Tab-separated table of C-alpha atoms in Angstrom:
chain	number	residue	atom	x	y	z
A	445	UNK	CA	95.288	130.324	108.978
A	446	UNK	CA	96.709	127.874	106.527
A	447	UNK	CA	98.920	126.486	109.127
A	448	UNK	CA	96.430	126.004	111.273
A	449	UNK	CA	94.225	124.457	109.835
A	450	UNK	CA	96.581	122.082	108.288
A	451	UNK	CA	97.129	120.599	111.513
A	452	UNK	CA	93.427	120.172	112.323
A	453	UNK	CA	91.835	118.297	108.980
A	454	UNK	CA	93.131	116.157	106.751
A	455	UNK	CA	92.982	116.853	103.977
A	456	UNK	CA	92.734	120.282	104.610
A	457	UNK	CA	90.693	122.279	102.856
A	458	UNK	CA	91.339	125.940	103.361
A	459	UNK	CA	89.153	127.307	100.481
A	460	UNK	CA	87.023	125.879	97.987
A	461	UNK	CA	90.430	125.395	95.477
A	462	UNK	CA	92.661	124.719	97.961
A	463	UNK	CA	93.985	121.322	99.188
A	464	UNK	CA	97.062	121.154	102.054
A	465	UNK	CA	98.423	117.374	102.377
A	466	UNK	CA	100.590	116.165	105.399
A	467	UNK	CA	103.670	113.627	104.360
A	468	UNK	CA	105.390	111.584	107.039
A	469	UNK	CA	109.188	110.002	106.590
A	470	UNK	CA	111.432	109.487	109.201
A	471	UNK	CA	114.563	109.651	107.251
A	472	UNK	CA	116.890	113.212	107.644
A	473	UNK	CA	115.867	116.303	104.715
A	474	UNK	CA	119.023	114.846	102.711
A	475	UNK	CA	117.988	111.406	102.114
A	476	UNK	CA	116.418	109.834	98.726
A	477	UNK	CA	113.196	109.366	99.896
A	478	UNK	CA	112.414	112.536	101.708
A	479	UNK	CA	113.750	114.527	98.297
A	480	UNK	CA	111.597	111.992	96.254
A	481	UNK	CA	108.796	113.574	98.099
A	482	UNK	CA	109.674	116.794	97.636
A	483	UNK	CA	109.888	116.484	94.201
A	484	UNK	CA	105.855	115.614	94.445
A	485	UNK	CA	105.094	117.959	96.192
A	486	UNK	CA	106.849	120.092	94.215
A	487	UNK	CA	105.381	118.401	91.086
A	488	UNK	CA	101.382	118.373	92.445
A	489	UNK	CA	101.603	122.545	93.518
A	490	UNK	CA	102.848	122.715	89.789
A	491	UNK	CA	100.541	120.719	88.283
A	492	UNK	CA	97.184	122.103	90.250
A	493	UNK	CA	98.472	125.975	89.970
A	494	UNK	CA	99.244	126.185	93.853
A	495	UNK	CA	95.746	124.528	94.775
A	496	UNK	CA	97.273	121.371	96.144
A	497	UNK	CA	100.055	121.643	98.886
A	498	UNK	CA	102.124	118.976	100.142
A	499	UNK	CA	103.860	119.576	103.506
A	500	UNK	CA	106.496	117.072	103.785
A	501	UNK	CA	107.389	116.067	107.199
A	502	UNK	CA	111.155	114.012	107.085
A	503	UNK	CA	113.468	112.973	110.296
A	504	UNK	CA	110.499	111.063	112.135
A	505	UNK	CA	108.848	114.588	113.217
A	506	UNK	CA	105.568	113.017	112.750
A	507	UNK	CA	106.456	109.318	114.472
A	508	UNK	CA	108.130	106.114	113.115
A	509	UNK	CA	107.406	103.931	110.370
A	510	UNK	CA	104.514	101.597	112.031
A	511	UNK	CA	103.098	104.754	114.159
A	512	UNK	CA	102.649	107.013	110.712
A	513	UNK	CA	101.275	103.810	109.249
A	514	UNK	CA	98.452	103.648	112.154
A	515	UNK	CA	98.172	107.430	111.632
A	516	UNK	CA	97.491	107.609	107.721
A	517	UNK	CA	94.826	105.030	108.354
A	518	UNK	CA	92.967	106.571	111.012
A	519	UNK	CA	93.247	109.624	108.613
A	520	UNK	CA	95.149	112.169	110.637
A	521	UNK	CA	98.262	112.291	108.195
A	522	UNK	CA	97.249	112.105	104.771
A	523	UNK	CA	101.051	110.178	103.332
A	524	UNK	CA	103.392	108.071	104.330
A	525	UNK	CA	106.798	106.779	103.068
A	526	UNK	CA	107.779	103.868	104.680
A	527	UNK	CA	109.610	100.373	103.729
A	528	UNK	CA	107.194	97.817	102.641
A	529	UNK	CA	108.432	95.498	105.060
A	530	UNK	CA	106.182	97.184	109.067
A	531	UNK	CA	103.161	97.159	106.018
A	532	UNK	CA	102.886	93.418	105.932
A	533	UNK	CA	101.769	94.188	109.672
A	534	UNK	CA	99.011	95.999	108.133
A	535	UNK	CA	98.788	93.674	104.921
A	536	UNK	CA	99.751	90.535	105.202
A	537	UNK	CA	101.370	90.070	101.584
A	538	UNK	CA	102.822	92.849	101.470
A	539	UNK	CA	105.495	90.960	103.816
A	540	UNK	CA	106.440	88.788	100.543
A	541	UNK	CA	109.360	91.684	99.626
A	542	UNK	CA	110.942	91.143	102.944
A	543	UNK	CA	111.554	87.424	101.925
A	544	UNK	CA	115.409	86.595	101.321
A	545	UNK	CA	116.850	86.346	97.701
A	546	UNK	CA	113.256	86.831	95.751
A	547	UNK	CA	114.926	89.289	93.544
A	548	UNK	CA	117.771	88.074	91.870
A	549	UNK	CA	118.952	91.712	90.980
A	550	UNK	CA	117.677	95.243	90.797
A	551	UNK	CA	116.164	95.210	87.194
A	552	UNK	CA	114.139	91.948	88.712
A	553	UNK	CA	112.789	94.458	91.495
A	554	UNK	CA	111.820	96.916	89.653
A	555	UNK	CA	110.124	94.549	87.107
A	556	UNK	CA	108.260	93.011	89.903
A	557	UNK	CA	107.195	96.285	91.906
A	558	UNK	CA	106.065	97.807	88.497
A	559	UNK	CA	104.434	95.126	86.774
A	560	UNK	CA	101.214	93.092	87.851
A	561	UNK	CA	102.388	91.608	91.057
A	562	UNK	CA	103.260	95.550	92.335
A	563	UNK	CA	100.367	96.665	90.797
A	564	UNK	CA	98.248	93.992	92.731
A	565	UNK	CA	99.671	94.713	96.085
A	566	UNK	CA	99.028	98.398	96.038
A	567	UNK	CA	95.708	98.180	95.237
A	568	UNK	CA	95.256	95.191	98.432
A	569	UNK	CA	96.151	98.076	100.170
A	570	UNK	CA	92.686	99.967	100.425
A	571	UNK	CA	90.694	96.645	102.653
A	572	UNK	CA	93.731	98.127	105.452
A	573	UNK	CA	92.657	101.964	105.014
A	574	UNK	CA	95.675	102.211	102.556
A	575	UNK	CA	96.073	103.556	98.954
A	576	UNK	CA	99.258	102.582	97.506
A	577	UNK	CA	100.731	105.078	95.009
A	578	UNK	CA	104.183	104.267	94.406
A	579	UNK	CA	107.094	102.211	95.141
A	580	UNK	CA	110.735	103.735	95.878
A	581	UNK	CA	114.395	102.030	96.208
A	582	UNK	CA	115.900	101.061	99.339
A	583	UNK	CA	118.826	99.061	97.295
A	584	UNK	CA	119.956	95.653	99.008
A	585	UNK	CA	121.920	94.793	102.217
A	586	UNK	CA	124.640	92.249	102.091
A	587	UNK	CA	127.264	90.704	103.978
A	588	UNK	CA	130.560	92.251	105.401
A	589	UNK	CA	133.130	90.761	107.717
A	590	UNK	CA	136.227	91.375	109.735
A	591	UNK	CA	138.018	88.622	109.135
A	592	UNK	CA	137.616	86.773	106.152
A	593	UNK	CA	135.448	87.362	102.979
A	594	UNK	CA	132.316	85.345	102.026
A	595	UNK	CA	132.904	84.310	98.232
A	596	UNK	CA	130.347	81.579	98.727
A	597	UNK	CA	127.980	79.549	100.979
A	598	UNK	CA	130.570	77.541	102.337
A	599	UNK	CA	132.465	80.597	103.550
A	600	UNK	CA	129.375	81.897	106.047
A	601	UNK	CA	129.682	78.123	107.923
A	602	UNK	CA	129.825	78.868	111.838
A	603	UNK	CA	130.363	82.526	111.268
A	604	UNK	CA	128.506	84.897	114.266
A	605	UNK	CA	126.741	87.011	112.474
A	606	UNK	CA	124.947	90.513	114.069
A	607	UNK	CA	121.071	89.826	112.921
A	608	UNK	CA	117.777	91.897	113.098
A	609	UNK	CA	115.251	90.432	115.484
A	610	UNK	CA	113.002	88.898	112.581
A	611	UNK	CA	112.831	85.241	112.686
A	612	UNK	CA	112.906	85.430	108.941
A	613	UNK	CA	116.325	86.891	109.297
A	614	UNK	CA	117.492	84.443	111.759
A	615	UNK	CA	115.623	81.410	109.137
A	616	UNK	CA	118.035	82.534	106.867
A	617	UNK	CA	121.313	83.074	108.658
A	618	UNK	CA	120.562	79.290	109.677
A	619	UNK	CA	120.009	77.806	106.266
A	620	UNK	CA	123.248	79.532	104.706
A	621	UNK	CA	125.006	77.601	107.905
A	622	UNK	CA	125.784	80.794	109.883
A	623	UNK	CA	125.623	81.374	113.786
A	624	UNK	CA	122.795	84.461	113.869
A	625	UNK	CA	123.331	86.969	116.699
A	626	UNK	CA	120.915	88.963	117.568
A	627	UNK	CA	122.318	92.485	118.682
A	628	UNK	CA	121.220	96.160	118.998
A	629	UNK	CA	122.630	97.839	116.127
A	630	UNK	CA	124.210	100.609	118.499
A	631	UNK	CA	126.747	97.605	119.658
A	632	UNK	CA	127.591	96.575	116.047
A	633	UNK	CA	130.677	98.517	115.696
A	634	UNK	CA	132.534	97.453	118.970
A	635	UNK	CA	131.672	93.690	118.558
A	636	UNK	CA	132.842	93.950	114.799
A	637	UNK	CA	136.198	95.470	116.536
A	638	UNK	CA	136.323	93.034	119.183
A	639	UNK	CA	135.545	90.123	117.076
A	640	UNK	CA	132.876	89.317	119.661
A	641	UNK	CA	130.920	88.996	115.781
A	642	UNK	CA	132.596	87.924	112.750
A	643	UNK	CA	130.530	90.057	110.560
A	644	UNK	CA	127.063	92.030	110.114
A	645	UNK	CA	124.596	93.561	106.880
A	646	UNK	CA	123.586	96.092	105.825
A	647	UNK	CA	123.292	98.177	102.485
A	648	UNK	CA	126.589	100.602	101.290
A	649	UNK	CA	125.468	104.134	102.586
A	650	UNK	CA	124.980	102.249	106.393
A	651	UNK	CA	128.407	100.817	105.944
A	652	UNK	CA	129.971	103.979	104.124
A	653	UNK	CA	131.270	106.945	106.245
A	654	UNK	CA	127.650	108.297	105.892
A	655	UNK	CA	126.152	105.999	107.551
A	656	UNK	CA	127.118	103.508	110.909
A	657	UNK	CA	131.352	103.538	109.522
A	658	UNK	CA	131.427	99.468	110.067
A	659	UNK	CA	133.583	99.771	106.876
A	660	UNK	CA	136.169	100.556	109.205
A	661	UNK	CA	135.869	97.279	111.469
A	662	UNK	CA	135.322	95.141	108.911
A	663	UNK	CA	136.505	95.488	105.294
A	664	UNK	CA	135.142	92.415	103.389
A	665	UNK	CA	131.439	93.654	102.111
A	666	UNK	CA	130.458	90.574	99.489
A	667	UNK	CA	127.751	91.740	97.455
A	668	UNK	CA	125.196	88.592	98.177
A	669	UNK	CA	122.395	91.232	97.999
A	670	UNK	CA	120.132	88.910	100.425
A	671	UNK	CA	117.689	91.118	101.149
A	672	UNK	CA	116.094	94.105	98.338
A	673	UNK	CA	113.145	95.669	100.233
A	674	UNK	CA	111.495	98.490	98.271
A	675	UNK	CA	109.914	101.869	100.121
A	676	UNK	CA	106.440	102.185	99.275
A	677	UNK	CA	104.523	105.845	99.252
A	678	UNK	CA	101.055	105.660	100.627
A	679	UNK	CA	98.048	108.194	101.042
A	680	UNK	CA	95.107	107.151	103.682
A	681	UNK	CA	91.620	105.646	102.125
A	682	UNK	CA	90.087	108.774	104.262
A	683	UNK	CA	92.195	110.968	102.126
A	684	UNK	CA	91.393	109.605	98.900
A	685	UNK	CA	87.826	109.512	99.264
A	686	UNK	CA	87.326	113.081	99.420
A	687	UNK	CA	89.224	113.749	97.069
A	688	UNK	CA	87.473	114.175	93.384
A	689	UNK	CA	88.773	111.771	90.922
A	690	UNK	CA	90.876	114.126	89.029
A	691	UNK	CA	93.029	115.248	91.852
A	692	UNK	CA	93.625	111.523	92.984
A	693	UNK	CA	94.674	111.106	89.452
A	694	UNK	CA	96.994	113.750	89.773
A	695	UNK	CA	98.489	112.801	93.021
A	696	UNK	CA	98.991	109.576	91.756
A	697	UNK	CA	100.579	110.546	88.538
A	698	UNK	CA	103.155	113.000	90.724
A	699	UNK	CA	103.983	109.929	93.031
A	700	UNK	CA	104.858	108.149	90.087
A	701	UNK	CA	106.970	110.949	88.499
A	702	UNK	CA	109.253	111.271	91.579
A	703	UNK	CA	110.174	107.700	91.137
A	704	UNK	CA	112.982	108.216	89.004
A	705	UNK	CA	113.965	111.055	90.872
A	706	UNK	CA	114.195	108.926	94.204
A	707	UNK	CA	115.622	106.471	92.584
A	708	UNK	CA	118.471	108.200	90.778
A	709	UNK	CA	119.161	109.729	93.757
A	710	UNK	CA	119.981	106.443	95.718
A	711	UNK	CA	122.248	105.033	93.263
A	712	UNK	CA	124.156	108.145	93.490
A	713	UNK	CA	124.425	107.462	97.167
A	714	UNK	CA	125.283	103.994	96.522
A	715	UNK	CA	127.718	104.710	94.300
A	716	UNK	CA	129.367	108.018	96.426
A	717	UNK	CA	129.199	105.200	99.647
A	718	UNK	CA	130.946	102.743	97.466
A	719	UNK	CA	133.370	104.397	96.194
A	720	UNK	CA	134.537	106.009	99.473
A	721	UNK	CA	134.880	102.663	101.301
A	722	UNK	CA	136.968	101.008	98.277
A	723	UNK	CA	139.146	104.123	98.884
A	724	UNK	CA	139.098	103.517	102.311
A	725	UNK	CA	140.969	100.211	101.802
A	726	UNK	CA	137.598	97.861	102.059
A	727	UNK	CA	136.933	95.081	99.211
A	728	UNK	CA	134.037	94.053	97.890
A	729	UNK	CA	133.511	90.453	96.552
A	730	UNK	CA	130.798	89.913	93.835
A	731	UNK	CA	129.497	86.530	94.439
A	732	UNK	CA	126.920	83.701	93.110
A	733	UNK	CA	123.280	85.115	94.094
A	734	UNK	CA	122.040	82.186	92.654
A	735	UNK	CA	124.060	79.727	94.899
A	736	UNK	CA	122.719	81.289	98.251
A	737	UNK	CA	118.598	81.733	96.924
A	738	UNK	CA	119.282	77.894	96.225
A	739	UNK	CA	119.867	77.327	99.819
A	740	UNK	CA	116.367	79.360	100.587
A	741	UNK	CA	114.379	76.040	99.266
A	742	UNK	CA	113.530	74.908	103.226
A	743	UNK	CA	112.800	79.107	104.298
A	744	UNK	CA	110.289	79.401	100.824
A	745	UNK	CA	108.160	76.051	101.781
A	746	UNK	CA	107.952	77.723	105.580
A	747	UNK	CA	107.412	80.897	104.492
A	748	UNK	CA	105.807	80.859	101.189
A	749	UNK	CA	102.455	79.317	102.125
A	750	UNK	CA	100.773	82.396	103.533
A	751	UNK	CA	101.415	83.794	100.227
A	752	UNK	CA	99.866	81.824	97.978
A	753	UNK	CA	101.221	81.924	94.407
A	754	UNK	CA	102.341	85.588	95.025
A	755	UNK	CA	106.060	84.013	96.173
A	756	UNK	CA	106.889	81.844	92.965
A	757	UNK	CA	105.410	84.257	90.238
A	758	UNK	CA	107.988	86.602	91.810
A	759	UNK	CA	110.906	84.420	91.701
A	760	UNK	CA	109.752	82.906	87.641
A	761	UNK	CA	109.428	87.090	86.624
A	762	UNK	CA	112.508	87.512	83.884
């Protein structure tokens, strides 16, 4: 009966205790961000005795990224984890994480996501039918090459490199002096081989022999970190308001508790990816961040209009 109904109302409510939540990601049962909900789900049946369930739904069962977006807000799944960057569809600045370069490192993300600037997005959230709870890691993507490293700027000069079809991306494979190529990702590995492309990016578990293998095609990955994207979990404004104040309380406080969790568990993956492509013969070059976000100045002044201040207090957060 439980099962049923589940799949019929959202939230559903089976008795009068009794709360079953749907939870959409489309990455596979092993990865970070599914676990990280898990752990809350784990966390809120804990917390509430068993009167509020959290069915999570991982490997895309329940659609992709913008399609479980469009379905939390209409109400029919009740959470979402998703990368920030298909919400600035939804919510326009949201789209400032998917800028290049606006975090000079990890600490910076996290002290932007976590401090006023985070806490002001997620709450924009609710005008699109969106509560933000929490934000999760994604790490970075960077450069990697077949033929040459990239220790600086100057090394990226006519280079063909495989792009996303974003014209932020291709903004900023133009102002570090690159050749952007826009490819499907399926192709990456035999142009890397051919040297049809002189390089690609991604982040170290896509490169790694988890992920795409492009490690093996191209063994210069310099660490240039352009792009640091956090995940964001969501719950739909339908959701939420029929819930009672305490148990949004709650469901908030177990989103933030499986933070940590998610995010410990990417760095191990980072670091297992990392590790296994140095072994594999690959180097990676730590380079000047600060040299390439200098060469953003034209992409900011494009870009950084439709976000008002939000854009420079990001980049002056210590």
């Amino acid at each position: 009966m439980v099962a049923l109904l589940s799949g019929i109302l959202s939230p559903t409510l089976v008795s009068a205790q009794q709360i079953v939540l749907r939870a959409a990601d489309n990455q596979p049962p092993d990865y970070p961000t599914v676990q990280g909900l898990v752990f809350m789900a784990n966390y809120l049946e804990a917390a509430s005795g068993g009167r509020i369930r959290m069915e999570v739904y991982p490997g895309g069962q329940l659609g992709d990224e913008r399609s479980t977006i469009e379905q939390v807000q209409l109400g029919v799944i009740d959470i979402v984890r998703t990368s920030t960057s298909p919400v600035g569809e939804f919510y326009a600045p949201m789209g400032v994480y998917s800028l290049p370069y606006i975090f000079r490192n990890e600490t910076h993300m996290w002290k932007v996501v976590q401090g006023p600037i985070g806490r002001q997005l997620l709450d924009g959230l609710k005008g699109s039918g969106l509560v933000g709870l929490a934000y999760y890691d994604s790490g970075s993507r960077s450069f990697y090459t077949n033929k040459k490293p990239i220790r600086d700027v100057a090394d990226l000069e006519g280079l063909r490199i495989r792009t996303q079809q974003s014209r932020v991306v291709l903004d900023m494979m133009e102002a570090l002096g690159a050749r952007p190529v826009p490819m499907a990702y399926e192709e990456v590995y035999s142009a890397l081989q051919t040297g049809a492309i002189d390089g690609a990016e991604n982040n170290f578990p896509s490169y790694g022999p988890r992920g795409v293998r492009h490690y093996e095609v191209a063994p210069y990955f310099s660490l240039d970190q352009h792009a640091r994207v956090p995940e964001i979990v969501m719950i739909s404004l339908q959701t939420w308001n029929r819930l009672s104040r305490e148990d949004q309380d709650l469901i908030r406080e177990a989103a933030l508790a499986s933070v940590p969790v998610q995010a410990a568990l990417w760095r191990d993956l980072v670091a297992e990816s990392r590790r296994a492509v140095e072994a594999a013969g690959s180097e990676i070059i730590d380079v000047n961040v600060e040299e390439f976000q200098a060469a953003m100045g034209p992409l900011y002044e494009k870009y950084g209009k439709a976000y008002g201040d939000l854009l420079q207090r990001i980049l002056d957060t210590k």
